[in-house]
Short mmCIF file of C-alpha atoms in Angstrom, two decimals:
data_model
loop_
_atom_site.label_atom_id
_atom_site.label_comp_id
_atom_site.label_asym_id
_atom_site.label_seq_id
_atom_site.Cartn_x
_atom_site.Cartn_y
_atom_site.Cartn_z
CA MET A 127 42.73 17.85 57.98
CA PHE A 128 43.11 17.91 61.82
CA ASN A 129 41.90 21.48 61.95
CA GLU A 130 38.85 20.59 59.77
CA ILE A 131 37.96 17.73 62.13
CA LYS A 132 38.34 20.00 65.13
CA ASP A 133 35.98 22.50 63.47
CA LEU A 134 33.39 19.76 62.83
CA HIS A 135 33.64 18.57 66.42
CA ALA A 136 33.18 22.11 67.62
CA TRP A 137 30.07 22.52 65.41
CA HIS A 138 28.67 19.24 66.70
CA LYS A 139 29.21 20.26 70.33
CA ALA A 140 27.58 23.60 69.70
CA CYS A 141 24.55 21.88 68.22
CA ILE A 142 24.31 19.54 71.23
CA ALA A 143 24.49 22.53 73.46
CA MET A 144 21.48 23.94 71.67
CA GLY A 145 19.50 20.85 72.73
CA SER A 146 16.07 20.83 71.13
CA ASN A 147 17.22 23.46 68.65
CA TYR A 148 19.58 20.86 67.16
CA ARG A 149 16.80 18.37 66.62
CA ARG A 150 14.64 21.07 65.12
CA LEU A 151 17.38 22.04 62.67
CA LEU A 152 17.84 18.41 61.65
CA MET A 153 14.10 18.02 61.08
CA GLN A 154 13.96 21.18 58.99
CA ARG A 155 16.86 19.93 56.92
CA ARG A 156 15.16 16.56 56.34
CA ASN A 157 11.88 18.27 55.41
CA LEU A 158 13.65 20.51 52.93
CA MET A 159 15.33 17.47 51.35
CA ALA A 160 11.98 15.63 51.12
CA VAL A 161 10.35 18.64 49.46
CA ALA A 162 13.23 18.81 46.98
CA VAL A 163 12.81 15.12 46.11
CA LEU A 164 9.05 15.51 45.59
CA ALA A 165 9.55 18.60 43.47
CA ALA A 166 12.03 16.72 41.29
CA ALA A 167 9.59 13.83 40.92
CA PHE A 168 6.74 16.08 39.82
CA ALA A 169 8.99 18.09 37.52
CA ALA A 170 10.32 14.98 35.76
CA PRO A 171 7.36 14.52 33.34
CA ALA A 172 7.82 18.08 32.09
CA PHE A 173 11.21 17.01 30.79
CA SER A 174 10.00 13.68 29.40
CA GLN A 175 6.89 14.62 27.45
CA PRO A 176 6.22 11.98 24.75
CA LYS A 177 7.79 12.89 21.44
CA GLU A 178 5.39 10.68 19.50
CA ILE A 179 1.69 10.79 18.73
CA LYS A 180 0.43 7.26 18.22
CA ILE A 181 -2.47 6.70 15.84
CA ALA A 182 -4.04 3.25 15.56
CA LEU A 183 -5.43 2.49 12.09
CA ILE A 184 -7.82 -0.45 12.24
CA ALA A 185 -9.18 -1.88 8.99
CA SER A 186 -10.35 -5.12 7.37
CA LYS A 187 -7.00 -5.96 5.78
CA THR A 188 -8.35 -9.48 5.27
CA GLY A 189 -11.93 -10.51 4.55
CA PRO A 190 -14.58 -9.44 2.03
CA LEU A 191 -13.80 -5.71 2.37
CA GLU A 192 -10.04 -6.09 1.95
CA ALA A 193 -9.94 -3.86 -1.14
CA TYR A 194 -11.67 -1.04 0.74
CA ALA A 195 -9.28 -1.33 3.68
CA LYS A 196 -6.16 -1.20 1.52
CA GLN A 197 -7.39 1.99 -0.11
CA THR A 198 -8.12 3.56 3.29
CA ILE A 199 -4.61 2.76 4.50
CA VAL A 200 -2.96 4.18 1.40
CA GLY A 201 -5.08 7.32 1.54
CA PHE A 202 -4.50 7.82 5.26
CA ASN A 203 -0.72 7.69 4.95
CA MET A 204 -0.76 9.95 1.89
CA GLY A 205 -2.98 12.36 3.79
CA LEU A 206 -0.62 12.50 6.78
CA ASP A 207 2.29 13.16 4.45
CA TYR A 208 0.43 15.96 2.68
CA ALA A 209 -0.97 17.56 5.83
CA THR A 210 2.45 17.66 7.53
CA GLY A 211 4.37 18.84 4.48
CA GLY A 212 6.23 15.54 4.26
CA THR A 213 7.60 15.74 7.81
CA MET A 214 5.16 13.39 9.57
CA MET A 215 5.52 15.76 12.54
CA VAL A 216 3.11 18.03 14.40
CA ASN A 217 4.52 20.56 16.86
CA GLY A 218 7.77 18.62 17.11
CA LYS A 219 6.06 15.29 17.70
CA LYS A 220 6.40 12.38 15.30
CA LEU A 221 3.21 10.76 14.01
CA VAL A 222 3.39 6.98 14.38
CA VAL A 223 0.74 4.84 12.67
CA ILE A 224 -0.03 1.43 14.18
CA GLU A 225 -1.93 -0.77 11.71
CA LYS A 226 -4.24 -3.51 12.91
CA ASP A 227 -6.39 -6.01 11.00
CA ASP A 228 -9.94 -6.55 12.27
CA GLN A 229 -10.58 -9.26 9.64
CA GLY A 230 -14.08 -7.86 9.17
CA LYS A 231 -15.09 -9.48 12.48
CA PRO A 232 -16.72 -7.43 15.28
CA ASP A 233 -15.06 -9.34 18.12
CA VAL A 234 -11.62 -9.04 16.52
CA GLY A 235 -12.13 -5.33 15.90
CA LYS A 236 -13.23 -4.75 19.47
CA ALA A 237 -10.17 -6.55 20.84
CA ALA A 238 -7.86 -4.74 18.41
CA LEU A 239 -9.10 -1.34 19.55
CA ALA A 240 -8.76 -2.26 23.25
CA ALA A 241 -5.19 -3.43 22.58
CA ALA A 242 -4.43 -0.23 20.68
CA TYR A 243 -5.61 1.99 23.52
CA GLY A 244 -4.44 -0.19 26.40
CA ASP A 245 -1.23 -1.90 25.24
CA ASP A 246 0.02 0.34 22.45
CA LYS A 247 -1.01 3.55 24.24
CA ALA A 248 -2.54 4.94 21.05
CA ASP A 249 -3.63 8.55 21.45
CA ILE A 250 -6.37 8.29 18.83
CA ALA A 251 -7.78 5.54 16.59
CA VAL A 252 -9.11 5.53 13.03
CA GLY A 253 -11.35 2.94 11.37
CA PRO A 254 -12.86 0.49 10.79
CA THR A 255 -14.04 -0.61 7.35
CA ALA A 256 -17.26 -2.46 8.15
CA SER A 257 -20.26 -1.11 10.05
CA PRO A 258 -20.78 -4.14 12.35
CA VAL A 259 -17.15 -3.88 13.43
CA ALA A 260 -17.54 -0.16 14.08
CA LEU A 261 -20.63 -0.74 16.23
CA ALA A 262 -18.68 -3.26 18.34
CA MET A 263 -15.85 -0.77 18.77
CA LEU A 264 -17.89 2.24 19.92
CA PRO A 265 -18.14 1.17 23.61
CA VAL A 266 -14.38 0.56 23.71
CA ALA A 267 -13.68 4.19 22.81
CA GLU A 268 -16.05 5.24 25.58
CA GLU A 269 -14.44 2.88 28.10
CA TYR A 270 -10.92 4.16 27.41
CA LYS A 271 -12.13 7.76 26.93
CA LYS A 272 -10.21 8.09 23.68
CA ILE A 273 -11.30 9.33 20.27
CA LEU A 274 -12.29 6.90 17.51
CA LEU A 275 -12.48 8.59 14.13
CA VAL A 276 -14.73 6.35 12.05
CA GLU A 277 -13.66 5.92 8.44
CA PRO A 278 -15.23 4.52 6.28
CA ALA A 279 -18.00 2.51 8.05
CA VAL A 280 -21.36 3.96 6.96
CA ALA A 281 -24.26 2.79 9.16
CA ASP A 282 -26.38 5.65 10.54
CA SER A 283 -26.43 4.10 14.00
CA ILE A 284 -22.68 4.77 14.41
CA THR A 285 -23.41 8.46 14.80
CA GLY A 286 -27.02 7.68 15.73
CA ASP A 287 -28.45 5.71 18.64
CA LYS A 288 -25.17 3.85 19.31
CA TRP A 289 -23.05 7.00 19.34
CA ASN A 290 -21.01 8.42 22.22
CA LYS A 291 -19.06 11.65 22.54
CA TYR A 292 -15.71 10.02 21.70
CA ILE A 293 -16.89 9.13 18.18
CA PHE A 294 -16.21 11.33 15.15
CA ARG A 295 -16.75 10.31 11.52
CA THR A 296 -15.22 11.61 8.28
CA GLY A 297 -16.92 8.89 6.23
CA ARG A 298 -20.39 9.64 4.93
CA ASN A 299 -23.32 8.05 6.74
CA SER A 300 -26.29 6.16 5.33
CA SER A 301 -28.49 9.24 5.43
CA GLN A 302 -26.04 11.24 3.33
CA ASP A 303 -25.91 8.38 0.83
CA ALA A 304 -29.69 8.06 0.83
CA ILE A 305 -30.59 11.72 0.59
CA SER A 306 -28.20 12.31 -2.28
CA ASN A 307 -29.37 9.21 -4.16
CA ALA A 308 -33.00 10.21 -3.66
CA VAL A 309 -32.28 13.41 -5.60
CA ALA A 310 -31.99 11.41 -8.80
CA MET A 311 -35.31 9.58 -8.59
CA ASP A 312 -37.68 11.14 -6.07
CA LYS A 313 -40.48 12.11 -8.42
CA ASP A 314 -44.20 11.46 -8.56
CA GLY A 315 -45.24 8.19 -10.17
CA VAL A 316 -41.94 6.36 -9.53
CA SER A 317 -42.06 2.84 -8.07
CA VAL A 318 -38.90 1.72 -6.28
CA ALA A 319 -37.62 -1.65 -5.12
CA THR A 320 -34.44 -1.82 -3.05
CA LEU A 321 -31.71 -4.45 -3.20
CA ALA A 322 -29.36 -4.48 -0.22
CA GLN A 323 -27.23 -6.73 1.93
CA ASP A 324 -28.73 -8.12 5.09
CA TYR A 325 -26.55 -6.41 7.69
CA ALA A 326 -26.16 -2.99 9.31
CA PHE A 327 -24.89 -1.19 6.20
CA GLY A 328 -27.68 -2.49 3.98
CA ARG A 329 -30.58 -2.15 6.41
CA ASP A 330 -29.55 1.28 7.69
CA GLY A 331 -29.08 2.35 4.08
CA VAL A 332 -32.58 1.27 3.05
CA LYS A 333 -34.16 2.87 6.11
CA ALA A 334 -32.43 6.17 5.42
CA PHE A 335 -33.34 5.96 1.73
CA LYS A 336 -37.01 5.39 2.55
CA ASP A 337 -36.97 8.30 4.96
CA ALA A 338 -35.46 10.54 2.28
CA LEU A 339 -38.10 9.80 -0.36
CA LYS A 340 -40.98 12.26 -0.44
CA LYS A 341 -42.69 11.43 -3.74
CA ALA A 342 -41.50 8.06 -5.06
CA ARG A 343 -43.01 4.91 -3.53
CA ILE A 344 -41.17 1.85 -2.15
CA VAL A 345 -42.93 -1.33 -3.34
CA HIS A 346 -40.42 -4.00 -2.26
CA GLU A 347 -37.31 -4.46 -0.11
CA GLU A 348 -34.96 -7.29 -1.02
CA TYR A 349 -32.23 -8.27 1.45
CA LEU A 350 -29.61 -10.87 0.55
CA PRO A 351 -26.70 -12.33 2.54
CA GLN A 352 -23.54 -10.24 2.50
CA ASN A 353 -21.57 -12.94 0.65
CA THR A 354 -24.21 -13.63 -2.03
CA THR A 355 -22.85 -14.69 -5.42
CA ASP A 356 -26.05 -16.08 -7.02
CA PHE A 357 -28.59 -13.28 -7.45
CA THR A 358 -31.12 -15.21 -9.56
CA ALA A 359 -33.88 -15.61 -6.99
CA GLY A 360 -33.49 -12.13 -5.54
CA ILE A 361 -33.63 -10.46 -8.95
CA GLN A 362 -36.74 -12.45 -9.86
CA ARG A 363 -38.49 -11.18 -6.74
CA LEU A 364 -37.55 -7.63 -7.71
CA ILE A 365 -38.93 -8.16 -11.21
CA ASP A 366 -42.18 -9.58 -9.88
CA ALA A 367 -42.62 -6.59 -7.57
CA LEU A 368 -42.06 -4.00 -10.31
CA LYS A 369 -42.96 -5.37 -13.74
CA ASP A 370 -46.68 -4.55 -13.64
CA LYS A 371 -46.36 -1.15 -11.98
CA PRO A 372 -47.32 1.89 -14.07
CA GLY A 373 -44.92 4.75 -14.68
CA ARG A 374 -41.21 4.72 -13.99
CA LYS A 375 -39.83 1.57 -12.33
CA VAL A 376 -36.49 1.60 -10.50
CA ILE A 377 -34.25 -0.78 -8.55
CA GLU A 378 -32.08 1.05 -6.01
CA VAL A 379 -28.95 -1.00 -5.20
CA ILE A 380 -27.19 -0.52 -1.85
CA TRP A 381 -24.25 -2.92 -1.88
CA ALA A 382 -20.66 -3.23 -0.67
CA GLY A 383 -18.09 -5.97 -1.11
CA ALA A 384 -16.34 -8.14 -3.63
CA THR A 385 -19.34 -9.47 -5.59
CA PRO A 386 -21.77 -6.68 -6.48
CA PRO A 387 -25.00 -7.62 -8.30
CA PHE A 388 -24.60 -5.39 -11.36
CA ASN A 389 -23.43 -8.04 -13.83
CA ALA A 390 -26.40 -10.21 -12.85
CA LEU A 391 -28.77 -7.25 -13.22
CA ALA A 392 -27.30 -6.48 -16.64
CA ALA A 393 -27.72 -10.11 -17.72
CA ALA A 394 -31.42 -9.90 -16.82
CA ASP A 395 -31.83 -7.17 -19.46
CA LEU A 396 -34.28 -5.35 -17.21
CA LYS A 397 -34.66 -2.15 -19.18
CA LYS A 398 -35.49 -3.84 -22.47
CA ARG A 399 -37.72 -6.60 -21.08
CA TYR A 400 -39.55 -4.82 -18.28
CA GLY A 401 -38.74 -1.12 -18.49
CA ILE A 402 -36.94 -1.37 -15.15
CA GLU A 403 -34.02 0.98 -14.51
CA VAL A 404 -31.12 0.47 -12.12
CA PHE A 405 -29.90 3.24 -9.80
CA THR A 406 -27.06 3.11 -7.30
CA GLY A 407 -24.36 5.05 -5.49
CA GLY A 408 -20.66 5.19 -6.25
CA ASN A 409 -18.19 2.39 -5.62
CA ILE A 410 -14.57 1.43 -6.09
CA LEU A 411 -13.32 1.47 -9.68
CA PRO A 412 -13.15 -2.33 -10.18
CA ALA A 413 -16.80 -2.64 -9.07
CA MET A 414 -17.75 0.17 -11.44
CA ALA A 415 -16.57 -1.86 -14.44
CA SER A 416 -20.07 -3.36 -14.48
CA TYR A 417 -21.55 0.17 -14.63
CA LYS A 418 -20.54 0.21 -18.29
CA ASN A 419 -23.58 -2.00 -18.86
CA PHE A 420 -25.83 0.83 -17.67
CA PRO A 421 -25.04 3.93 -19.73
CA GLY A 422 -27.10 6.85 -18.48
CA MET A 423 -27.62 5.23 -15.05
CA GLU A 424 -28.02 7.85 -12.34
CA GLY A 425 -27.11 7.95 -8.70
CA ALA A 426 -25.01 9.85 -6.22
CA THR A 427 -21.47 9.16 -5.10
CA TYR A 428 -19.23 10.02 -2.20
CA TYR A 429 -16.17 10.50 -4.44
CA TYR A 430 -14.80 10.03 -7.93
CA PHE A 431 -11.33 11.34 -8.60
CA GLY A 432 -12.35 13.31 -11.71
CA ILE A 433 -15.16 15.28 -10.06
CA PRO A 434 -13.91 17.55 -7.23
CA LYS A 435 -11.89 20.59 -8.30
CA ASN A 436 -9.67 21.76 -5.45
CA PRO A 437 -5.95 21.81 -4.52
CA VAL A 438 -6.18 18.91 -2.06
CA ASN A 439 -7.75 16.58 -4.62
CA GLU A 440 -5.18 17.65 -7.20
CA ALA A 441 -2.42 16.76 -4.73
CA LEU A 442 -3.99 13.36 -3.97
CA VAL A 443 -4.47 12.49 -7.64
CA ALA A 444 -0.91 13.53 -8.52
CA ALA A 445 0.65 11.64 -5.62
CA HIS A 446 -1.37 8.50 -6.33
CA TYR A 447 -0.53 8.50 -10.04
CA LYS A 448 3.14 9.01 -9.17
CA GLU A 449 3.23 6.05 -6.78
CA PHE A 450 0.76 3.63 -8.36
CA LYS A 451 0.38 4.80 -11.99
CA ALA A 452 -3.38 4.84 -11.40
CA PRO A 453 -5.98 7.25 -9.99
CA PRO A 454 -7.01 7.27 -6.33
CA ASP A 455 -10.20 5.40 -5.58
CA PHE A 456 -13.32 5.79 -3.47
CA PHE A 457 -11.84 4.90 -0.07
CA THR A 458 -8.43 6.39 -0.78
CA ALA A 459 -10.08 9.79 -0.56
CA GLY A 460 -11.73 8.77 2.70
CA GLY A 461 -8.45 7.78 4.33
CA PHE A 462 -6.89 11.02 3.12
CA SER A 463 -9.78 13.01 4.63
CA ALA A 464 -9.38 11.28 8.00
CA ALA A 465 -5.70 12.18 8.05
CA MET A 466 -6.50 15.81 7.22
CA ALA A 467 -8.98 15.94 10.10
CA ILE A 468 -6.49 14.55 12.63
CA VAL A 469 -3.62 16.82 11.63
CA THR A 470 -5.89 19.86 11.55
CA ALA A 471 -7.02 19.08 15.11
CA LEU A 472 -3.51 18.37 16.40
CA LYS A 473 -2.17 21.59 14.94
CA ALA A 474 -4.98 23.47 16.66
CA THR A 475 -4.13 21.90 20.03
CA GLY A 476 -0.39 22.40 19.60
CA GLY A 477 0.13 18.64 19.51
CA ASP A 478 -1.80 18.09 22.73
CA THR A 479 -3.62 14.74 22.59
CA ALA A 480 -5.73 15.19 25.72
CA THR A 481 -9.09 13.77 24.76
CA ASN A 482 -11.30 16.52 26.15
CA LYS A 483 -9.18 19.17 24.45
CA LEU A 484 -9.40 17.29 21.14
CA ILE A 485 -13.18 16.93 21.44
CA LYS A 486 -13.59 20.63 22.17
CA THR A 487 -11.35 21.45 19.20
CA MET A 488 -13.00 19.06 16.74
CA GLU A 489 -16.63 19.89 17.48
CA GLY A 490 -17.63 22.30 14.73
CA MET A 491 -14.13 22.11 13.20
CA SER A 492 -13.79 22.56 9.43
CA PHE A 493 -10.93 20.97 7.49
CA ASP A 494 -9.86 20.58 3.87
CA THR A 495 -10.23 17.24 2.07
CA PRO A 496 -10.11 15.93 -1.51
CA LYS A 497 -13.88 16.60 -1.56
CA GLY A 498 -13.46 20.18 -0.44
CA LYS A 499 -14.30 21.46 3.02
CA MET A 500 -15.85 19.16 5.62
CA THR A 501 -17.18 20.22 9.02
CA PHE A 502 -17.81 18.05 12.08
CA ARG A 503 -21.36 18.69 13.25
CA LYS A 504 -21.36 19.51 16.98
CA GLU A 505 -24.42 17.42 17.77
CA ASP A 506 -23.16 14.04 16.55
CA HIS A 507 -19.63 14.61 15.20
CA GLN A 508 -20.71 13.54 11.70
CA ALA A 509 -18.72 15.25 8.94
CA MET A 510 -20.99 17.40 6.79
CA GLN A 511 -19.79 17.11 3.20
CA SER A 512 -20.74 17.35 -0.46
CA MET A 513 -22.09 14.42 -2.46
CA TYR A 514 -22.19 14.15 -6.25
CA HIS A 515 -25.23 13.41 -8.43
CA PHE A 516 -23.91 11.63 -11.53
CA HIS A 517 -24.91 9.81 -14.67
CA ILE A 518 -22.80 7.05 -16.19
CA LYS A 519 -20.94 7.44 -19.46
CA ASN A 520 -19.55 4.39 -21.24
CA ASP A 521 -16.17 5.78 -22.30
CA PRO A 522 -13.93 3.26 -24.13
CA ALA A 523 -10.86 4.95 -22.66
CA PHE A 524 -11.76 3.71 -19.19
CA ALA A 525 -12.26 0.20 -17.82
CA TRP A 526 -15.18 1.40 -15.69
CA GLY A 527 -18.38 3.32 -16.24
CA VAL A 528 -17.43 6.97 -15.81
CA PRO A 529 -19.58 9.02 -13.40
CA GLU A 530 -20.14 12.41 -15.00
CA LEU A 531 -21.21 15.18 -12.66
CA VAL A 532 -24.80 16.32 -12.89
CA HIS A 533 -24.84 18.38 -9.71
CA GLU A 534 -22.71 18.82 -6.60
CA ILE A 535 -25.07 18.35 -3.67
CA LYS A 536 -23.64 20.63 -1.01
CA PRO A 537 -24.07 19.98 2.73
CA GLU A 538 -26.58 22.79 3.12
CA GLU A 539 -28.79 21.15 0.48
CA MET A 540 -29.15 17.96 2.53
CA GLN A 541 -31.21 17.90 5.69
CA VAL A 542 -29.23 15.09 7.30
CA PRO A 543 -31.15 14.01 10.42
CA ILE A 544 -29.55 13.94 13.85
CA ARG A 545 -30.29 10.45 15.11
CA ASN A 546 -28.44 10.27 18.42
CA LYS A 547 -29.89 10.71 21.90
CA ARG A 548 -27.50 13.39 23.13
#
């Protein structure tokens, strides 16, 4: 030990003898240590990359669209399971779904999305159910510079004049609904009255429907409150507008929610008394029970489990029957499609959730869904997809009116307008 101390003393004296050289050596040593500390600090994140990808799923779990939201949630989780081969992993990262209830209220939805991005550190968000909630949420996605994948809110303005580059949509928009439904009735000599709810979904739907008609003529627009349960006065106004018109007379119904007007329309016996037909789009199976009153009724639908023929739909139907002993419904397919889009994008980025990289990947991206292939249009990030022209069959084996396929309306057959200001 004494010899070691003597050696240290000797070294110290030699350094003192070097004068300024000693101080320079000490400074160099300190600088090297500081550089090493900084290098370790910057290298640390490379060894602590997040092992989770957080996805916020925001839906109206309570409120008038509760049934739609529950289907979306079921479909989304089934879709993630299918797309990841049951692992719930992409590139070694676990997919974590954070569910939030917007209650069908725009202010609640807006706050829920801000909390998802800000507090929960969600990498991407999906939802919501209702169009007014979606419109309130769009600026939040832009503020946080994170992707919001809209499913199933329908209003055109979501990917139209209210759109921003962080918004993608797997759900169909009002124009897709309208153009496909116009196929069934847009002929010379047809008089049309519309019945819709007085909010974004209904008004955007009617506007898009009017724009899609080239031959038929709109003679009346009837808007009723979203929570209407008594349709007597509204139906009478529709009758008055149509009953004396020559040629074919049609009521086009654009409606969402727990109390659709079809039973009231059936009770009015419109076809027999006034020669007035009822047309509409698809809906959830419980709502389509009233379609049994309108055998032969035509329209176009986003999805019915018995129509698409592809491996993804077969997998969805099989999984849903296994778990629930019932077929998947309208919005179950939508949730499944959203999950397929997200996993397809994440696989393409190698699990990288950087927003700009995701946007670049998803623009123009095609992905498989229960409806077949969808493609995000570059201009507005709206998913281009097939729709299905149907007529209703009253089959005693089913509790609902069965939509039988007349024609698959492929994306290239629909000139869906680009309504944003990009």
